[in-house]
Amino acid sequence: MDFMGNYELWLKKANEDKDLVDELKSVEGNEKEIHERFYRSLEFGTAGLRGIIGAGTNRMNIYVVRQATQGLANYVLNKYGKGAVAISHDSRIKADVFMIEAAKVLAANGIKVYITSELQPTPVLSYLVRYFKCQAGIMVTASHNPAAYNGYKAYGEDGCQMTDVAANAVYDEICKIDIFDDVKTMDLDEAIEKGLVEYVSDDVYTSYIERVKEQQINPGVCEGADLKVVYTPLNGTGNKLVRRILDEIGVKDVTIVKEQELPDGNFTTCPYPNPEIKEALQLGLDMCEKVKPDLLLATDPDADRVGIAVKDYDGSYRLITGNEDGIMLTEYILSNRKANGTLPEKPVVVKTIVTSKLVEKLCEKYNVELKNVLTGFKYIGEIILNLEKTGDEDNYVFGFEESYGYLAGSYVRDKDAVVASMLICEMAATFKKQGKTLAQVIDGLYEEFGYYKNTTLSFEFAGAEGMQKMADIMASIRANAPVEIAGYKVLKTADYKLSVEKDIVTGEEKEINLPKSNVIQFNLDEDNMAIVRPSGTEPKIKIYLTAVGKDKDDAQVVTDKLEAAMKKLLGV
């Protein structure tokens, strides 16, 4: 069916949501706007669904959510015969509506559903899947996207985001389903009465908090430390549980950024509610100038990521990168657990391939195994699952990615800003008692190991020819791999599409035991690095640079040289 035919069908049948009816009528006769809403269907991938809220197959709405959920129901029933699914949502517009619609579809298919009575962080959904021994989970969230977006993340029975095989199986089921005629649904009250839908009780959240508290490295250290914190939940889900965990570990002096305290899917104070972006933290930074805390915490809308700022030497506040926070947490956890005698015999730390190489130095220092995985926290979750299968899950110590996602412990299988906030405050309190700030801590690590500067470059290739141009660039780099970049010798290459790592010095080749991905990595001398990766969803090529210098200025000089050389290599 063409896009106009689809539009006419929706005019006739999509009449349960007044907002959609009004929107469909408002674009009548506007072929461009109709095309935008109906030229394709949102694809279900490893991140589930994500799109602008509105009418049409290319939008997030109750019909798209129902269709996806019917596909998920078919997948669960085909694989398990029966099952249970946990569902939660964040503060996004219509997130609670989409949760209820998904629950009604699952219940109509005879699948037991556990839903939350109010918004909850993404890691809590992961916990619920494991707690109730579900076969799948759904989190209605668009993470840190702008307010116009919503999304639908699907989780497997281990509480980890679905990886490629499961997501593809669900997508195959979705493709068989007519969006209006093939979806089962039932009345919510009836589903509750029949025991098919059950609200999660408060004691379950208490058990989650207890599991988070088990990840403390130095219990009690925050009591009497006089730690002063400014916290902003960025109008998302972190408000209750982050404040609760801080209170329970002894962080009593917490000032909340009032404009961003309560759930608000419009995100009026920060159009991009992303702790990676300074503008999102600006109100928190303004509050810091008044309150003069030890640090600022900012959790994103679904509270799976946390960004921080710390008091600098001159009393101003320094933004800490996701890499820097992860580096400090890795050092804090490894050094203190070793001193406490709680480090397992064969400890494992996990990071993504684009995350700071300085972690390698820390793992060498503490004789810890470091596992590198592809970008995406689901791959860190997969490592924990593999350890669990061999009875070694307690060996997992910490995992993180440069985009502010951290997890200590295996009680959930997704990044968790609640446990990360707790550990950051505990770390700050520990060093405060030693007379150190976190600014001094990260600078001390740079002095010990060298200044590791990480930079991400993004180049857009617009138009219909963009994807082909990117393919040609990647093919050219593979066929004509450089032997040096910006004067630094290439010591080792890793081609994650071909699954081959090659030592340029010895000529030795090794297989890369990771899922195939169109990524090429160049390890250079002096521990510098360049990674090239085309985006799978946008006409962009991204380059991740690691530049190592004696200090910040020295590392910037190296960065500039690498950037110029990589631009030349790409022909941009």
Coordinates of C-alpha atoms in Angstrom, one line a residue:
M1 CA 0.0 0.0 0.0
D2 CA 1.3 3.5 -0.9
F3 CA 1.6 6.2 1.7
M4 CA -1.6 7.9 0.6
G5 CA -3.5 4.6 0.9
N6 CA -2.1 4.2 4.3
Y7 CA -3.2 7.6 5.3
E8 CA -6.7 7.0 4.1
L9 CA -6.8 3.7 6.1
W10 CA -5.7 5.5 9.2
L11 CA -8.3 8.2 8.7
K12 CA -11.0 5.4 8.8
K13 CA -9.6 3.2 11.6
A14 CA -7.3 5.3 13.9
N15 CA -10.1 6.8 16.0
E16 CA -9.2 5.8 19.6
D17 CA -6.8 8.7 20.3
K18 CA -8.2 12.1 19.8
D19 CA -4.7 13.6 19.3
L20 CA -4.1 11.3 16.4
V21 CA -7.5 12.0 14.8
D22 CA -6.8 15.8 15.0
E23 CA -3.3 15.4 13.6
L24 CA -4.5 13.3 10.7
K25 CA -7.2 15.8 9.8
S26 CA -4.7 18.7 10.1
V27 CA -2.4 17.3 7.4
E28 CA -5.2 16.5 4.9
G29 CA -4.2 17.6 1.4
N30 CA -0.5 18.2 2.5
E31 CA 1.3 15.4 0.6
K32 CA 4.7 16.3 2.1
E33 CA 3.4 16.0 5.7
I34 CA 1.5 12.8 4.9
H35 CA 4.5 11.2 3.2
E36 CA 6.7 12.0 6.3
R37 CA 4.3 10.1 8.5
F38 CA 3.6 7.1 6.3
Y39 CA 6.5 6.6 3.8
R40 CA 7.9 3.8 6.1
S41 CA 7.2 2.0 9.4
L42 CA 9.4 2.5 12.4
E43 CA 11.9 -0.4 12.5
F44 CA 12.3 -2.6 15.5
G45 CA 16.0 -3.1 16.2
T46 CA 18.3 -3.9 19.2
A47 CA 17.2 -0.5 20.7
G48 CA 13.5 -1.4 20.0
L49 CA 11.5 1.4 18.6
R50 CA 12.2 5.2 18.7
G51 CA 10.5 8.0 16.9
I52 CA 8.6 11.3 17.0
I53 CA 5.3 11.0 18.8
G54 CA 2.3 11.4 16.4
A55 CA 0.1 9.8 13.8
G56 CA 1.3 7.3 11.2
T57 CA 3.5 4.2 10.7
N58 CA 6.6 6.4 11.0
R59 CA 5.6 7.8 14.4
M60 CA 5.2 6.6 18.0
N61 CA 1.6 6.1 18.8
I62 CA -0.8 3.5 20.4
Y63 CA -1.2 1.5 17.2
V64 CA 2.6 1.2 16.5
V65 CA 3.1 0.2 20.2
R66 CA 0.3 -2.4 20.0
Q67 CA 1.7 -3.9 16.8
A68 CA 5.2 -4.1 18.3
T69 CA 3.8 -5.7 21.4
Q70 CA 1.8 -8.3 19.5
G71 CA 5.0 -9.2 17.7
L72 CA 6.8 -9.5 21.1
A73 CA 3.9 -11.6 22.4
N74 CA 4.1 -14.0 19.5
Y75 CA 7.9 -14.2 20.0
V76 CA 7.5 -15.1 23.7
L77 CA 4.7 -17.7 23.1
N78 CA 6.7 -19.3 20.2
K79 CA 9.8 -19.5 22.3
Y80 CA 8.5 -20.3 25.8
G81 CA 4.9 -21.5 25.3
K82 CA 3.8 -19.1 28.0
G83 CA 5.4 -16.2 29.8
A84 CA 5.5 -13.1 31.8
V85 CA 6.6 -9.6 30.8
A86 CA 7.5 -6.5 33.0
I87 CA 6.8 -3.0 31.7
S88 CA 7.7 0.5 33.0
H89 CA 8.0 4.0 31.6
D90 CA 9.8 7.3 32.1
S91 CA 8.5 10.9 32.0
R92 CA 8.0 11.1 28.3
I93 CA 4.8 12.3 26.8
K94 CA 2.3 9.4 26.5
A95 CA 4.8 7.0 28.1
D96 CA 2.2 5.9 30.6
V97 CA -0.4 5.4 27.9
F98 CA 2.0 3.3 25.8
M99 CA 2.8 1.1 28.8
I100 CA -0.9 0.4 29.5
E101 CA -1.6 -0.3 25.8
A102 CA 1.3 -2.8 25.7
A103 CA 0.0 -4.4 28.9
K104 CA -3.5 -4.9 27.4
V105 CA -2.0 -6.6 24.3
L106 CA 0.1 -9.0 26.3
A107 CA -2.8 -9.8 28.7
A108 CA -5.0 -10.5 25.7
N109 CA -2.4 -13.1 24.6
G110 CA -2.5 -14.8 28.0
I111 CA 0.8 -13.4 29.1
K112 CA 1.2 -12.3 32.7
V113 CA 2.2 -8.6 33.0
Y114 CA 3.9 -6.7 35.8
I115 CA 3.5 -2.9 35.5
T116 CA 4.6 0.0 37.6
S117 CA 2.1 2.4 39.2
E118 CA 4.4 5.3 38.4
L119 CA 7.4 6.1 36.3
Q120 CA 10.6 4.3 37.1
P121 CA 14.3 4.3 35.9
T122 CA 15.3 2.0 33.1
P123 CA 17.6 -0.1 35.5
V124 CA 14.5 -0.8 37.7
L125 CA 12.8 -2.4 34.6
S126 CA 15.9 -4.6 34.1
Y127 CA 15.6 -5.5 37.8
L128 CA 11.9 -6.3 37.5
V129 CA 12.5 -8.7 34.6
R130 CA 15.0 -10.6 36.8
Y131 CA 13.0 -10.3 40.0
F132 CA 9.8 -11.8 38.6
K133 CA 11.7 -14.2 36.3
C134 CA 10.0 -12.8 33.2
Q135 CA 10.7 -13.9 29.7
A136 CA 10.9 -10.3 28.4
G137 CA 10.6 -6.6 29.4
I138 CA 9.5 -3.3 27.9
M139 CA 10.8 0.1 28.9
V140 CA 8.9 3.0 27.3
T141 CA 11.6 5.7 26.9
A142 CA 13.5 7.7 24.4
S143 CA 16.4 8.1 26.7
H144 CA 17.9 11.5 26.2
N145 CA 16.2 12.4 22.9
P146 CA 14.3 15.7 22.6
A147 CA 10.8 16.0 24.0
A148 CA 9.1 15.2 20.6
Y149 CA 10.4 11.6 20.8
N150 CA 9.3 8.5 22.6
G151 CA 10.6 4.9 22.3
Y152 CA 10.1 1.3 23.3
K153 CA 13.1 -0.7 24.5
A154 CA 12.7 -4.5 24.6
Y155 CA 14.6 -6.7 27.1
G156 CA 15.3 -10.4 27.2
E157 CA 14.8 -12.9 30.1
D158 CA 18.2 -12.0 31.6
G159 CA 17.2 -8.3 32.0
C160 CA 19.5 -7.2 29.3
Q161 CA 18.4 -5.2 26.2
M162 CA 17.7 -7.7 23.4
T163 CA 20.6 -8.4 21.2
D164 CA 20.5 -8.9 17.4
V165 CA 19.1 -12.4 17.2
A166 CA 16.2 -11.9 19.6
A167 CA 15.4 -8.4 18.2
N168 CA 15.4 -9.7 14.6
A169 CA 13.1 -12.6 15.7
V170 CA 10.6 -10.1 17.2
Y171 CA 10.8 -7.8 14.1
D172 CA 10.0 -10.8 11.9
E173 CA 6.9 -11.4 13.9
I174 CA 5.9 -7.7 13.8
C175 CA 6.2 -7.7 10.0
K176 CA 3.5 -10.4 9.8
I177 CA 1.0 -8.4 11.7
D178 CA -1.7 -6.0 10.3
I179 CA -1.5 -3.0 12.5
F180 CA -5.3 -2.8 13.0
D181 CA -6.7 -6.3 12.3
D182 CA -4.2 -8.7 13.8
V183 CA -3.6 -7.2 17.3
K184 CA -5.3 -8.7 20.3
T185 CA -6.2 -6.4 23.2
M186 CA -8.4 -6.4 26.3
D187 CA -9.8 -4.1 28.9
L188 CA -7.3 -3.2 31.6
D189 CA -9.7 -3.7 34.5
E190 CA -10.7 -7.1 33.2
A191 CA -7.0 -8.0 32.8
I192 CA -6.3 -7.0 36.4
E193 CA -9.4 -8.9 37.7
K194 CA -8.2 -12.0 35.9
G195 CA -4.8 -11.7 37.4
L196 CA -3.1 -11.1 34.0
V197 CA -1.9 -7.6 34.9
E198 CA -0.4 -6.9 38.3
Y199 CA 1.0 -3.6 39.7
V200 CA 4.5 -3.9 41.3
S201 CA 4.3 -3.4 45.0
D202 CA 6.6 -1.0 46.9
D203 CA 8.5 -3.8 48.7
V204 CA 10.0 -4.7 45.3
Y205 CA 11.6 -1.3 44.9
T206 CA 12.9 -1.6 48.4
S207 CA 14.6 -4.9 47.4
Y208 CA 16.1 -3.1 44.4
I209 CA 17.5 -0.4 46.7
E210 CA 18.9 -3.1 49.0
R211 CA 20.7 -4.7 46.0
V212 CA 22.1 -1.3 45.1
K213 CA 23.4 -0.8 48.6
E214 CA 25.2 -4.1 48.4
Q215 CA 27.5 -2.5 45.8
Q216 CA 28.9 -0.1 48.4
I217 CA 32.7 -0.3 48.6
N218 CA 33.1 1.5 52.0
P219 CA 29.8 1.4 53.8
G220 CA 29.3 4.2 56.2
V221 CA 32.0 6.5 54.7
C222 CA 29.4 9.2 53.7
E223 CA 28.2 9.6 57.3
G224 CA 30.1 12.4 58.9
A225 CA 31.8 13.4 55.6
D226 CA 29.7 16.6 55.3
L227 CA 29.4 15.9 51.6
K228 CA 27.4 18.6 49.9
V229 CA 25.6 17.7 46.6
V230 CA 23.4 19.5 44.1
Y231 CA 21.2 17.1 42.2
T232 CA 19.0 17.4 39.1
P233 CA 16.9 14.6 37.7
L234 CA 16.4 16.6 34.5
N235 CA 12.6 16.2 34.9
G236 CA 12.9 12.4 34.6
T237 CA 12.7 9.3 36.7
G238 CA 15.7 9.6 39.1
N239 CA 14.2 12.0 41.6
K240 CA 12.8 9.5 44.1
L241 CA 15.3 6.6 44.0
V242 CA 18.5 8.7 43.7
R243 CA 17.5 10.9 46.6
R244 CA 16.5 7.8 48.6
I245 CA 19.8 6.0 48.0
L246 CA 21.8 9.1 48.9
D247 CA 19.8 9.6 52.1
E248 CA 20.2 5.9 53.1
I249 CA 24.0 6.0 52.7
G250 CA 24.3 9.2 54.8
V251 CA 24.4 12.0 52.2
K252 CA 22.0 14.4 53.9
D253 CA 23.0 17.8 52.3
V254 CA 21.3 17.5 48.9
T255 CA 20.0 20.5 47.1
I256 CA 17.6 19.8 44.2
V257 CA 17.3 21.9 41.1
K258 CA 13.6 22.8 41.5
E259 CA 12.9 23.6 37.9
Q260 CA 14.0 20.1 36.9
E261 CA 12.8 18.2 40.0
L262 CA 9.4 16.8 38.9
P263 CA 8.6 14.7 35.8
D264 CA 7.9 16.8 32.7
G265 CA 8.0 15.3 29.3
N266 CA 8.3 18.7 27.7
F267 CA 11.8 19.2 29.1
T268 CA 11.2 23.0 29.0
T269 CA 14.5 23.9 30.8
C270 CA 16.7 21.6 28.7
P271 CA 15.6 20.8 25.1
Y272 CA 18.2 18.0 25.0
P273 CA 18.0 16.3 28.4
N274 CA 21.4 14.7 28.0
P275 CA 24.0 14.9 30.7
E276 CA 26.7 14.9 28.0
I277 CA 25.6 18.4 27.0
K278 CA 26.6 21.3 29.1
E279 CA 23.3 23.2 28.4
A280 CA 21.3 20.4 30.1
L281 CA 23.4 20.9 33.3
Q282 CA 23.4 24.7 33.2
L283 CA 20.7 25.2 35.8
G284 CA 22.6 22.8 38.1
L285 CA 25.8 24.7 37.5
D286 CA 24.0 27.9 38.3
M287 CA 22.8 26.3 41.6
C288 CA 26.4 25.2 42.3
E289 CA 27.6 28.8 42.2
K290 CA 25.1 29.7 44.9
V291 CA 25.3 26.6 47.1
K292 CA 29.0 25.7 46.6
P293 CA 28.7 21.9 46.8
D294 CA 31.4 19.3 46.5
L295 CA 29.7 18.0 43.3
L296 CA 26.8 18.2 40.9
L297 CA 24.9 15.1 39.9
A298 CA 22.6 15.0 36.8
T299 CA 20.7 11.9 35.8
D300 CA 19.0 11.6 32.3
P301 CA 15.2 11.1 31.9
D302 CA 15.3 7.4 32.3
A303 CA 18.0 7.5 35.0
D304 CA 20.4 5.0 33.4
R305 CA 23.1 7.6 32.9
V306 CA 24.6 10.2 35.2
G307 CA 26.9 13.2 34.5
I308 CA 28.8 15.2 37.1
A309 CA 30.6 18.5 37.8
V310 CA 33.1 18.9 40.6
K311 CA 34.6 21.8 42.4
D312 CA 37.8 23.0 40.8
Y313 CA 40.9 24.5 42.4
D314 CA 39.6 28.1 41.9
G315 CA 36.1 27.3 43.3
S316 CA 34.5 27.1 39.9
Y317 CA 32.9 23.9 38.7
R318 CA 34.5 21.6 36.2
L319 CA 32.5 19.3 34.0
I320 CA 33.8 15.7 34.2
T321 CA 33.5 13.6 31.0
G322 CA 32.0 10.2 30.9
N323 CA 35.4 8.7 30.4
E324 CA 36.9 10.6 33.4
D325 CA 34.1 9.6 35.7
G326 CA 34.5 6.0 34.7
I327 CA 38.2 6.1 35.1
M328 CA 37.9 7.5 38.6
L329 CA 35.3 4.9 39.6
T330 CA 37.4 2.1 38.2
E331 CA 40.4 3.2 40.2
Y332 CA 38.3 3.8 43.3
I333 CA 36.6 0.4 43.1
L334 CA 39.7 -1.6 42.3
S335 CA 42.0 0.1 44.8
N336 CA 39.5 0.0 47.7
R337 CA 38.3 -3.5 47.1
K338 CA 41.9 -4.7 46.9
A339 CA 42.6 -2.9 50.2
N340 CA 39.4 -4.3 51.8
G341 CA 40.1 -7.8 50.6
T342 CA 36.8 -8.0 48.6
L343 CA 38.3 -8.1 45.1
P344 CA 37.5 -11.5 43.6
E345 CA 40.4 -13.8 42.6
K346 CA 39.7 -13.3 38.9
P347 CA 38.2 -9.8 38.7
V348 CA 36.7 -8.6 35.4
V349 CA 36.2 -5.0 34.2
V350 CA 34.3 -4.4 30.9
K351 CA 34.3 -1.3 28.6
T352 CA 33.3 -0.5 25.1
I353 CA 36.0 -0.2 22.4
V354 CA 35.5 3.6 22.1
T355 CA 35.9 4.1 25.8
S356 CA 39.2 5.5 27.3
K357 CA 42.3 3.3 27.0
L358 CA 43.5 4.6 30.3
V359 CA 41.3 1.9 31.8
E360 CA 43.8 -0.6 30.4
K361 CA 46.5 0.9 32.5
L362 CA 44.4 0.6 35.7
C363 CA 43.6 -3.0 35.0
E364 CA 47.3 -3.8 34.4
K365 CA 48.1 -2.0 37.7
Y366 CA 45.6 -4.2 39.7
N367 CA 46.0 -7.4 37.6
V368 CA 42.4 -7.3 36.5
E369 CA 41.1 -8.8 33.2
L370 CA 39.7 -6.2 30.9
K371 CA 37.1 -7.1 28.3
N372 CA 36.4 -4.8 25.4
V373 CA 33.0 -5.0 23.7
L374 CA 31.2 -3.2 20.9
T375 CA 29.3 0.0 21.6
G376 CA 26.1 -0.6 23.5
F377 CA 25.6 -1.6 27.1
K378 CA 23.8 -4.7 26.0
Y379 CA 27.2 -6.1 25.2
I380 CA 28.4 -5.5 28.7
G381 CA 25.3 -7.2 29.9
E382 CA 26.2 -10.2 27.7
I383 CA 29.6 -10.5 29.3
I384 CA 27.9 -10.7 32.7
L385 CA 25.5 -13.3 31.4
N386 CA 28.4 -15.4 30.1
L387 CA 30.0 -15.2 33.5
E388 CA 26.8 -16.2 35.2
K389 CA 26.5 -19.3 33.0
T390 CA 29.8 -20.5 34.3
G391 CA 29.0 -19.6 37.9
D392 CA 31.5 -16.7 37.8
E393 CA 29.2 -13.6 37.8
D394 CA 30.8 -12.4 41.1
N395 CA 34.0 -11.9 39.1
Y396 CA 32.3 -8.9 37.3
V397 CA 33.5 -5.8 39.1
F398 CA 32.6 -2.8 37.0
G399 CA 31.5 -1.9 33.4
F400 CA 31.1 1.4 31.7
E401 CA 30.9 3.3 28.4
E402 CA 32.1 6.8 27.6
S403 CA 28.6 8.1 27.2
Y404 CA 28.1 8.2 31.0
G405 CA 26.7 4.7 31.6
Y406 CA 28.0 2.7 34.6
L407 CA 27.2 -0.5 36.4
A408 CA 28.7 -2.2 39.4
G409 CA 27.2 -5.5 40.4
S410 CA 25.1 -8.0 38.4
Y411 CA 21.7 -7.4 40.0
V412 CA 20.6 -5.6 36.8
R413 CA 21.9 -5.9 33.2
D414 CA 21.8 -2.3 32.1
K415 CA 23.6 0.9 33.1
D416 CA 22.3 2.3 36.3
A417 CA 22.5 5.9 37.4
V418 CA 21.2 5.0 40.9
V419 CA 24.1 2.8 41.8
A420 CA 26.5 5.2 39.9
S421 CA 25.2 8.2 41.9
M422 CA 25.7 6.3 45.1
L423 CA 29.3 5.2 44.2
I424 CA 30.2 8.7 43.0
C425 CA 29.1 10.2 46.3
E426 CA 30.9 7.5 48.2
M427 CA 34.1 8.1 46.2
A428 CA 33.8 11.8 46.8
A429 CA 33.3 11.3 50.5
T430 CA 36.2 8.9 50.8
F431 CA 38.6 11.4 49.1
K432 CA 37.1 14.4 51.0
K433 CA 38.1 12.7 54.3
Q434 CA 41.6 12.4 52.8
G435 CA 41.6 16.1 52.0
K436 CA 41.2 15.6 48.2
T437 CA 38.7 16.8 45.7
L438 CA 37.6 14.7 42.6
A439 CA 39.4 17.3 40.4
Q440 CA 42.6 16.4 42.2
V441 CA 41.9 12.7 41.8
I442 CA 41.5 12.8 38.1
D443 CA 44.4 15.1 37.6
G444 CA 46.5 12.7 39.8
L445 CA 45.6 9.8 37.5
Y446 CA 46.7 11.9 34.5
E447 CA 50.0 12.6 36.2
E448 CA 50.5 8.9 36.9
F449 CA 49.5 7.5 33.5
G450 CA 49.6 10.4 31.0
Y451 CA 46.8 12.7 29.9
Y452 CA 44.4 10.6 27.8
K453 CA 42.1 12.9 25.7
N454 CA 39.2 11.4 23.9
T455 CA 37.5 13.2 21.0
T456 CA 34.6 12.2 18.8
L457 CA 34.4 13.6 15.3
S458 CA 31.3 13.3 13.1
F459 CA 31.1 13.8 9.3
E460 CA 27.7 13.9 7.5
F461 CA 27.2 12.5 4.0
A462 CA 23.8 13.9 3.0
G463 CA 21.5 12.9 0.2
A464 CA 20.8 9.7 -1.6
E465 CA 24.5 9.2 -2.4
G466 CA 25.5 9.6 1.2
M467 CA 25.3 5.9 2.2
Q468 CA 27.2 4.8 -0.9
K469 CA 29.9 7.4 -0.3
M470 CA 30.3 6.1 3.3
A471 CA 30.6 2.5 1.9
D472 CA 33.2 3.6 -0.6
I473 CA 35.2 5.3 2.2
M474 CA 35.2 2.3 4.4
A475 CA 36.1 0.0 1.5
S476 CA 39.0 2.3 0.6
I477 CA 40.4 2.4 4.1
R478 CA 40.2 -1.4 4.2
A479 CA 42.0 -1.8 0.9
N480 CA 44.6 0.9 1.6
A481 CA 45.1 0.7 5.3
P482 CA 47.6 3.5 6.4
V483 CA 50.9 2.4 7.9
E484 CA 51.1 5.7 9.9
I485 CA 48.7 8.4 10.9
A486 CA 49.9 12.0 11.7
G487 CA 53.4 10.6 12.1
Y488 CA 52.4 7.9 14.5
K489 CA 53.1 4.3 13.4
V490 CA 50.2 1.9 13.1
L491 CA 51.1 -0.9 15.4
K492 CA 47.9 -2.9 15.2
T493 CA 44.6 -2.9 13.3
A494 CA 41.3 -4.4 14.3
D495 CA 38.6 -4.9 11.6
Y496 CA 35.4 -5.8 13.4
K497 CA 33.5 -6.5 10.2
L498 CA 36.1 -9.0 9.1
S499 CA 36.7 -10.1 12.7
V500 CA 40.4 -9.9 12.3
E501 CA 43.0 -8.2 14.5
K502 CA 46.4 -7.8 12.9
D503 CA 49.8 -7.0 14.5
I504 CA 51.5 -4.8 11.9
V505 CA 55.0 -5.4 13.5
T506 CA 54.9 -9.2 13.6
G507 CA 52.2 -9.8 10.9
E508 CA 50.3 -12.1 13.3
E509 CA 46.6 -12.2 12.9
K510 CA 44.0 -13.1 15.5
E511 CA 40.2 -13.6 15.3
I512 CA 38.0 -11.1 17.1
N513 CA 35.3 -12.9 19.0
L514 CA 32.7 -10.2 18.9
P515 CA 29.6 -9.7 16.8
K516 CA 30.5 -8.3 13.3
S517 CA 30.3 -4.6 13.1
N518 CA 31.5 -2.1 10.4
V519 CA 34.3 -0.7 12.6
I520 CA 38.0 -0.2 11.9
Q521 CA 40.5 0.5 14.7
F522 CA 44.1 1.7 14.4
N523 CA 46.3 1.3 17.5
L524 CA 49.2 3.8 17.1
D525 CA 52.5 4.1 18.9
E526 CA 52.6 6.2 22.1
D527 CA 49.2 4.6 23.0
N528 CA 47.3 6.9 20.6
M529 CA 44.3 5.4 18.7
A530 CA 41.8 6.2 15.9
I531 CA 38.5 4.3 15.3
V532 CA 36.3 4.8 12.2
R533 CA 32.7 3.8 12.3
P534 CA 29.8 4.7 10.0
S535 CA 26.5 5.2 11.8
G536 CA 23.9 2.5 11.2
T537 CA 21.0 4.9 11.4
E538 CA 22.3 8.3 10.1
P539 CA 24.3 9.3 7.0
K540 CA 27.4 9.9 9.2
I541 CA 30.8 8.6 9.8
K542 CA 32.2 8.9 13.3
I543 CA 35.8 8.9 14.3
Y544 CA 36.9 8.3 17.9
L545 CA 40.3 9.6 18.7
T546 CA 42.5 8.8 21.7
A547 CA 45.4 11.3 22.1
V548 CA 48.0 10.9 24.8
G549 CA 50.2 13.7 26.1
K550 CA 52.1 14.8 29.2
D551 CA 49.3 17.2 30.0
K552 CA 46.1 18.6 28.6
D553 CA 47.8 21.0 26.2
D554 CA 50.2 18.4 24.9
A555 CA 47.3 16.0 24.4
Q556 CA 45.4 18.7 22.5
V557 CA 48.4 19.1 20.1
V558 CA 48.3 15.3 19.4
T559 CA 44.5 15.5 18.9
D560 CA 44.8 18.3 16.3
K561 CA 47.4 16.3 14.4
L562 CA 45.2 13.1 14.4
E563 CA 42.1 15.0 13.4
A564 CA 43.8 16.6 10.4
A565 CA 45.2 13.2 9.3
M566 CA 41.9 11.4 9.7
K567 CA 40.1 14.1 7.7
K568 CA 42.6 13.6 4.9
L569 CA 42.2 9.8 5.1
L570 CA 38.4 10.2 4.7
G571 CA 38.7 12.9 2.1
V572 CA 36.6 15.4 4.0

